[in-house]
Short mmCIF file of C-alpha atoms in Angstrom, two decimals:
data_model
loop_
_atom_site.label_atom_id
_atom_site.label_comp_id
_atom_site.label_asym_id
_atom_site.label_seq_id
_atom_site.Cartn_x
_atom_site.Cartn_y
_atom_site.Cartn_z
CA MET A 178 85.29 159.16 93.70
CA ARG A 179 85.00 160.30 97.31
CA GLU A 180 86.29 157.00 98.63
CA ILE A 181 89.62 157.25 96.78
CA LEU A 182 90.30 160.91 97.62
CA PRO A 183 92.54 160.16 100.65
CA ALA A 184 94.99 158.30 98.41
CA LEU A 185 94.80 160.89 95.63
CA SER A 186 95.35 163.74 98.09
CA ARG A 187 98.39 161.96 99.54
CA TRP A 188 99.95 161.43 96.11
CA TYR A 189 99.21 165.01 95.07
CA ALA A 190 100.69 166.46 98.27
CA ASP A 191 103.82 164.31 97.79
CA GLY A 192 104.22 165.60 94.23
CA ALA A 193 103.78 162.11 92.78
CA PRO A 194 102.10 162.05 89.33
CA PHE A 195 99.15 159.69 88.97
CA GLY A 196 96.76 158.60 86.26
CA LEU A 197 93.08 159.22 86.97
CA ALA A 198 90.42 157.37 84.97
CA THR A 199 86.86 158.69 85.28
CA VAL A 200 83.65 157.30 83.80
CA VAL A 201 82.22 160.18 81.75
CA ALA A 202 79.45 158.40 79.82
CA VAL A 203 77.55 155.11 79.98
CA SER A 204 74.94 153.28 77.96
CA ARG A 205 72.74 150.22 78.46
CA SER A 206 73.77 147.92 81.32
CA ALA A 207 76.99 149.68 82.27
CA PRO A 208 78.29 148.55 85.68
CA ARG A 209 79.22 151.98 87.08
CA GLU A 210 77.74 155.48 86.94
CA PRO A 211 79.39 158.62 85.51
CA GLY A 212 81.86 159.92 88.06
CA ALA A 213 83.15 156.50 89.13
CA ALA A 214 86.93 156.61 89.20
CA MET A 215 90.08 154.55 89.37
CA ALA A 216 93.61 155.84 89.80
CA VAL A 217 97.10 154.43 89.42
CA GLY A 218 99.74 156.09 91.56
CA PRO A 219 103.37 155.69 92.56
CA GLY A 220 104.60 152.13 92.85
CA ASP A 221 101.68 151.06 90.64
CA GLU A 222 99.29 151.39 93.58
CA VAL A 223 95.68 151.14 92.37
CA VAL A 224 92.61 152.60 94.07
CA GLY A 225 89.00 152.64 92.93
CA SER A 226 87.14 150.90 90.12
CA VAL A 227 85.43 151.88 86.87
CA SER A 228 83.77 148.63 85.82
CA GLY A 229 83.72 146.20 88.70
CA GLY A 230 86.71 144.30 87.31
CA CYS A 231 85.89 143.96 83.60
CA VAL A 232 88.38 146.42 82.11
CA GLU A 233 90.52 147.46 85.05
CA GLY A 234 93.59 145.72 83.61
CA ALA A 235 93.42 147.76 80.41
CA VAL A 236 92.72 150.95 82.36
CA PHE A 237 95.77 150.27 84.52
CA GLU A 238 97.95 150.30 81.41
CA LEU A 239 96.22 153.41 80.04
CA ALA A 240 96.82 155.26 83.29
CA GLN A 241 100.52 154.41 83.14
CA GLU A 242 100.69 155.60 79.52
CA VAL A 243 99.06 158.98 80.19
CA VAL A 244 101.39 159.65 83.11
CA ALA A 245 104.37 158.88 80.86
CA SER A 246 103.09 161.00 77.95
CA GLY A 247 101.44 163.80 79.94
CA GLU A 248 98.43 163.67 77.58
CA ALA A 249 94.85 162.67 78.44
CA ARG A 250 93.01 159.99 76.47
CA LEU A 251 89.35 159.16 75.88
CA GLU A 252 88.54 155.45 75.57
CA THR A 253 85.30 153.51 75.17
CA PHE A 254 84.79 149.92 76.28
CA GLY A 255 81.81 147.83 75.22
CA TYR A 256 80.74 144.21 75.04
CA SER A 257 83.02 141.81 73.14
CA ASP A 258 81.54 138.41 72.28
CA GLU A 259 83.62 137.56 69.22
CA ASP A 260 86.85 137.11 71.10
CA ALA A 261 86.54 135.70 74.59
CA PHE A 262 89.94 137.14 75.49
CA ALA A 263 89.26 140.67 74.24
CA VAL A 264 89.01 143.49 76.75
CA GLY A 265 85.39 144.46 77.17
CA LEU A 266 82.36 144.53 79.45
CA THR A 267 80.53 141.32 80.20
CA CYS A 268 77.24 143.06 81.00
CA GLY A 269 76.39 144.20 77.48
CA GLY A 270 76.79 147.88 78.26
CA GLU A 271 79.31 150.51 77.27
CA ILE A 272 81.42 152.96 79.25
CA THR A 273 83.51 155.90 78.09
CA LEU A 274 86.49 156.85 80.22
CA LEU A 275 88.64 159.94 80.38
CA VAL A 276 92.10 158.94 81.56
CA ARG A 277 94.29 161.92 82.44
CA PRO A 278 97.55 162.60 84.23
CA VAL A 279 97.31 164.64 87.42
CA THR A 280 100.16 166.76 88.75
CA ALA A 281 100.32 170.14 90.43
CA ALA A 282 101.45 171.68 87.13
CA LEU A 283 98.67 170.11 85.05
CA ASP A 284 95.88 170.54 87.61
CA PRO A 285 96.77 173.24 90.18
CA SER A 286 93.21 173.23 91.59
CA PHE A 287 93.12 169.53 92.49
CA GLY A 288 94.26 170.03 96.08
CA ALA A 289 91.64 172.70 96.76
CA VAL A 290 88.94 170.53 95.18
CA ALA A 291 89.93 167.53 97.32
CA GLU A 292 89.84 169.67 100.46
CA SER A 293 86.37 170.98 99.56
CA VAL A 294 84.97 167.50 98.91
CA THR A 295 86.41 166.20 102.17
CA ALA A 296 84.99 169.17 104.09
CA GLY A 297 81.56 168.89 102.45
CA ARG A 298 81.89 172.18 100.58
CA PRO A 299 80.08 171.93 97.21
CA VAL A 300 82.22 172.09 94.08
CA THR A 301 81.90 171.04 90.43
CA VAL A 302 84.90 170.01 88.35
CA ALA A 303 84.54 170.63 84.61
CA THR A 304 86.92 168.66 82.37
CA VAL A 305 87.28 168.77 78.58
CA THR A 306 86.83 165.27 77.20
CA ASP A 307 86.63 165.83 73.43
CA GLY A 308 86.69 168.41 70.66
CA PRO A 309 88.88 171.39 69.65
CA ALA A 310 90.04 172.16 73.18
CA LEU A 311 92.78 170.79 75.40
CA ARG A 312 91.59 167.35 76.48
CA GLY A 313 91.95 166.95 80.23
CA ALA A 314 91.90 170.69 80.96
CA THR A 315 89.94 171.38 84.15
CA LEU A 316 87.92 174.20 85.65
CA ALA A 317 86.91 174.02 89.33
CA VAL A 318 83.68 175.87 90.13
CA TRP A 319 82.46 176.70 93.62
CA PRO A 320 79.29 178.70 94.38
CA ASP A 321 81.39 181.85 94.80
CA GLU A 322 84.76 181.04 93.22
CA VAL A 323 86.36 179.66 90.05
CA SER A 324 89.83 178.21 89.52
CA GLY A 325 91.54 176.98 86.34
CA SER A 326 90.63 177.32 82.68
CA LEU A 327 89.44 175.19 79.77
CA GLY A 328 91.50 177.26 77.35
CA ALA A 329 89.02 179.90 76.14
CA SER A 330 87.41 182.66 78.20
CA GLY A 331 84.03 182.28 76.51
CA LEU A 332 84.04 178.56 77.17
CA ASP A 333 84.99 179.19 80.81
CA VAL A 334 82.08 181.60 81.26
CA ALA A 335 79.49 179.25 79.73
CA VAL A 336 80.74 176.20 81.62
CA THR A 337 80.89 178.10 84.93
CA ALA A 338 77.22 179.03 84.62
CA ASP A 339 76.21 175.46 83.81
CA ALA A 340 78.45 174.01 86.51
CA ARG A 341 76.77 176.10 89.18
CA GLY A 342 73.37 174.97 87.92
CA GLU A 343 74.43 171.32 88.04
CA LEU A 344 75.92 171.83 91.49
CA ALA A 345 72.61 173.15 92.82
CA GLN A 346 71.03 169.85 91.73
CA GLY A 347 73.94 167.64 92.72
CA ALA A 348 73.99 166.43 89.10
CA THR A 349 76.83 164.97 87.04
CA GLY A 350 76.98 164.60 83.26
CA GLN A 351 78.24 165.87 79.91
CA ARG A 352 77.55 169.22 78.24
CA HIS A 353 78.38 170.38 74.71
CA TYR A 354 79.58 173.78 73.50
CA GLY A 355 81.23 175.61 70.65
CA PRO A 356 84.97 176.30 70.93
CA HIS A 357 84.26 179.62 72.65
CA GLY A 358 81.26 178.51 74.71
CA GLU A 359 78.60 178.87 72.01
CA ARG A 360 75.39 177.35 73.34
CA ARG A 361 74.01 175.95 70.09
CA GLU A 362 77.12 174.09 69.03
CA ASP A 363 78.48 170.74 70.14
CA ALA A 364 82.10 170.76 69.02
CA VAL A 365 83.51 170.61 72.56
CA THR A 366 82.38 168.04 75.13
CA VAL A 367 82.83 168.91 78.80
CA PHE A 368 82.21 166.54 81.71
CA LEU A 369 80.70 168.25 84.76
CA HIS A 370 81.39 166.27 87.93
CA SER A 371 79.44 167.72 90.86
CA PHE A 372 80.42 167.08 94.45
CA ALA A 373 77.46 168.22 96.50
CA PRO A 374 77.49 167.58 100.26
CA PRO A 375 76.21 164.11 101.16
CA PRO A 376 72.42 163.89 101.38
CA ARG A 377 70.86 163.68 104.81
CA MET A 378 69.06 160.79 106.45
CA LEU A 379 66.92 161.82 109.42
CA VAL A 380 65.96 158.92 111.66
CA PHE A 381 63.34 159.64 114.31
CA GLY A 382 62.96 157.27 117.24
CA ALA A 383 66.08 155.93 118.97
CA ILE A 384 64.89 152.34 119.12
CA ASP A 385 66.90 149.23 118.23
CA TYR A 386 65.76 149.46 114.61
CA ALA A 387 67.16 152.99 114.41
CA ALA A 388 70.73 151.83 115.02
CA ALA A 389 70.49 149.38 112.10
CA VAL A 390 68.87 151.95 109.79
CA ALA A 391 71.51 154.53 110.76
CA ARG A 392 74.28 152.04 110.04
CA ILE A 393 73.01 151.19 106.57
CA GLY A 394 72.30 154.86 105.86
CA ASP A 395 75.91 155.71 106.68
CA PHE A 396 77.05 152.84 104.44
CA LEU A 397 75.00 154.27 101.55
CA GLY A 398 76.68 157.64 101.95
CA TYR A 399 74.06 159.62 103.85
CA ARG A 400 74.86 162.06 106.64
CA VAL A 401 72.76 160.46 109.37
CA THR A 402 71.05 162.15 112.30
CA VAL A 403 69.03 160.25 114.91
CA CYS A 404 66.53 162.26 116.95
CA ASP A 405 64.45 161.26 119.95
CA ALA A 406 62.86 163.24 122.79
CA ARG A 407 63.90 160.61 125.35
CA PRO A 408 67.49 161.15 126.55
CA VAL A 409 67.71 157.66 128.00
CA PHE A 410 67.49 156.25 124.46
CA ALA A 411 69.17 159.05 122.45
CA THR A 412 72.75 158.37 123.51
CA PRO A 413 75.69 158.35 121.06
CA LYS A 414 77.05 155.04 122.38
CA ARG A 415 73.98 153.23 121.00
CA PHE A 416 74.73 154.31 117.44
CA PRO A 417 77.56 153.98 114.91
CA GLU A 418 80.45 156.42 115.10
CA GLY A 419 79.82 159.48 112.97
CA VAL A 420 76.03 159.42 113.43
CA GLU A 421 74.70 162.62 114.97
CA VAL A 422 72.36 162.05 117.94
CA VAL A 423 69.92 164.79 118.95
CA VAL A 424 67.67 164.93 122.02
CA ASP A 425 64.58 166.93 121.06
CA TRP A 426 60.94 166.51 120.16
CA PRO A 427 61.02 165.13 116.59
CA HIS A 428 58.59 167.62 115.03
CA ARG A 429 60.34 170.54 116.71
CA TYR A 430 63.76 169.42 115.50
CA LEU A 431 62.52 168.87 111.95
CA HIS A 432 60.86 172.29 111.91
CA THR A 433 64.26 173.92 112.47
CA THR A 434 66.20 171.60 110.11
CA ALA A 435 66.69 172.22 106.39
CA THR A 436 65.66 169.44 104.00
CA ASP A 437 65.90 169.17 100.23
CA GLY A 438 64.94 166.86 97.39
CA ARG A 439 67.62 164.33 98.42
CA THR A 440 66.72 164.10 102.12
CA VAL A 441 65.47 160.78 103.52
CA VAL A 442 63.15 160.79 106.54
CA CYS A 443 62.60 157.56 108.48
CA VAL A 444 59.98 157.75 111.24
CA LEU A 445 60.47 154.86 113.66
CA THR A 446 58.88 156.45 116.75
CA HIS A 447 55.84 154.17 116.51
CA ASP A 448 53.88 156.44 118.84
CA PRO A 449 51.11 158.84 117.70
CA LYS A 450 52.18 161.63 120.03
CA PHE A 451 55.56 161.64 118.27
CA ASP A 452 54.93 160.53 114.72
CA VAL A 453 51.70 162.39 113.85
CA PRO A 454 53.05 165.94 114.44
CA LEU A 455 56.36 164.85 112.92
CA LEU A 456 54.75 163.52 109.73
CA GLU A 457 52.53 166.57 109.55
CA GLU A 458 55.73 168.62 109.32
CA ALA A 459 57.63 166.19 107.06
CA LEU A 460 54.91 165.78 104.43
CA ARG A 461 54.74 169.52 103.89
CA ARG A 462 58.44 169.99 103.10
CA PRO A 463 60.94 168.78 100.45
CA ALA A 464 62.21 165.22 100.81
CA ALA A 465 63.12 162.31 98.56
CA TYR A 466 61.61 159.70 100.86
CA ILE A 467 59.36 159.74 103.92
CA GLY A 468 58.74 156.37 105.54
CA ALA A 469 57.02 155.44 108.78
CA MET A 470 57.15 152.19 110.74
CA GLY A 471 54.07 150.50 112.10
CA SER A 472 51.45 147.82 111.57
CA ARG A 473 48.62 148.27 109.10
CA ARG A 474 46.32 149.16 112.01
CA THR A 475 48.84 151.79 113.13
CA HIS A 476 49.06 153.07 109.57
CA ASP A 477 45.28 153.40 109.24
CA ASN A 478 45.03 155.24 112.55
CA ARG A 479 47.94 157.48 111.59
CA MET A 480 46.36 158.36 108.23
CA LYS A 481 43.08 159.24 109.97
CA ARG A 482 44.88 161.57 112.36
CA LEU A 483 46.88 163.20 109.56
CA ARG A 484 43.70 163.88 107.57
CA GLU A 485 42.18 165.43 110.67
CA ALA A 486 45.28 167.62 110.89
CA GLY A 487 44.48 168.98 107.44
CA LEU A 488 46.82 167.09 105.15
CA GLY A 489 45.51 166.44 101.64
CA GLU A 490 45.65 163.25 99.62
CA HIS A 491 48.53 164.53 97.50
CA GLU A 492 50.62 165.05 100.63
CA LEU A 493 49.60 161.73 102.15
CA ALA A 494 50.52 159.91 98.92
CA ARG A 495 54.17 160.74 99.64
CA LEU A 496 54.16 158.61 102.78
CA ARG A 497 55.70 155.12 102.53
CA SER A 498 53.90 153.25 105.27
CA PRO A 499 54.31 150.57 106.47
CA VAL A 500 57.95 151.33 105.77
CA GLY A 501 60.16 149.11 103.59
CA LEU A 502 59.81 146.40 100.95
CA ASP A 503 58.24 143.02 101.63
CA LEU A 504 61.35 140.92 102.29
CA GLY A 505 59.96 138.95 105.19
CA ALA A 506 62.35 140.87 107.47
CA ARG A 507 62.32 140.13 111.19
CA THR A 508 65.47 141.44 112.89
CA PRO A 509 66.40 145.14 113.07
CA GLU A 510 69.19 144.53 110.57
CA GLU A 511 66.83 142.80 108.13
CA VAL A 512 64.29 145.60 108.50
CA ALA A 513 67.05 148.11 107.78
CA VAL A 514 67.85 146.28 104.54
CA SER A 515 64.14 146.39 103.67
CA VAL A 516 64.00 150.14 104.27
CA ALA A 517 67.21 150.78 102.32
CA ALA A 518 65.93 148.67 99.44
CA GLU A 519 62.77 150.77 99.24
CA ILE A 520 64.78 154.00 99.30
CA VAL A 521 67.01 152.80 96.46
CA ALA A 522 64.08 151.47 94.43
CA LEU A 523 62.11 154.69 94.79
CA ARG A 524 65.09 156.79 93.84
CA TRP A 525 65.96 154.88 90.70
CA GLY A 526 62.45 153.81 89.72
CA GLY A 527 63.03 150.14 90.49
CA SER A 528 60.13 147.74 90.85
CA GLY A 529 61.47 145.83 93.84
CA ALA A 530 60.77 142.57 92.00
CA PRO A 531 63.40 139.80 91.70
CA LEU A 532 65.51 140.33 88.57
CA THR A 533 64.75 136.75 87.58
CA ALA A 534 61.10 137.80 87.23
CA THR A 535 61.88 140.76 84.97
CA ALA A 536 63.00 141.09 81.37
CA GLY A 537 64.95 143.63 79.36
CA ALA A 538 67.90 145.80 80.40
CA ILE A 539 68.77 145.71 84.09
CA HIS A 540 69.80 149.37 83.94
CA PRO A 541 67.56 151.51 81.69
CA ARG A 542 69.19 153.75 79.11
CA GLU A 543 67.62 156.86 80.62
CA ARG A 544 68.84 157.38 84.17
CA PRO A 545 67.96 159.99 86.80
CA ARG A 546 70.50 162.81 86.74
CA VAL A 547 70.77 163.37 90.47
CA ARG A 548 72.49 160.71 92.57
CA PRO A 549 72.23 160.36 96.36
CA ARG A 550 76.12 159.48 96.80
CA GLU A 551 78.74 161.18 94.80
CA GLN A 552 81.37 158.96 93.43
#
């Protein structure tokens, strides 16, 4: 949803009502993840997507209807093979959408939420989707602040606690409660949409490959930093706009930089005096991915040095080296695609094999709860 926020913020500031459709649940081979959004604003302007084109026409009409009625609706779309002209998904999956009207009167916290997301301040938006509560009611939860209400104080208290827990993980999904927040009941369904700050990608070594990796990292939604001890190479003009460039010894910079379970570390220094102390630091701290460039001979030498530095086999097993998937890549841009493909595959548990060589559902029913780019 981040990518459509500029339009939504403009409509909201202008006082123009709009219909916001959000994916709140998926099953099987659904094309989009929970949190994906589409909106219909003034002049029938459309932004975003909830299915990659399968049901957007029907959602467009739903969005217009909820704006006219002022009432939110919950709709499910699945596969339709009996009628070729029926509205449905072509991928065999199923998506459930909450389509709600947004105005300053109905959602007074929307502007503050949009500002927080844009500024990188973490916030979770809780929205009632079903049950004996006002469908479409929202509660915005920050680490130290709450705004709005779901209609019952007990429900607000329970959802606030869960929302902060989900926010700490950067997770998005549905929770179930009793009408007054009872934990062991499931009468009320609430969708918790977490907007954690973008995950970080730390690229070490300001070589030509680094510019390509930084570019694709930015495209995937990471906040990218490139670090190199050599000022002649670590210059902002060599990298995409928005990429932070730091001149420092890589291991020293990493030692003073916070990482978490979503952080990606790409070591492209290709020089033992840089990459060995850097990897010694990286492999002992939280990270989703740690990859290092180099030939197999370089890898073997690097592993020997890391063992001599005291790293154990469990720590060394986290290292993806040589970095990337076997795509036959040659150019920096192709290598960047290879690295990005490995990051995505590791994150979602993909095999990296061609889909034509696999069988079964493309997207498994059980999905990881934490996503690297918030919708």
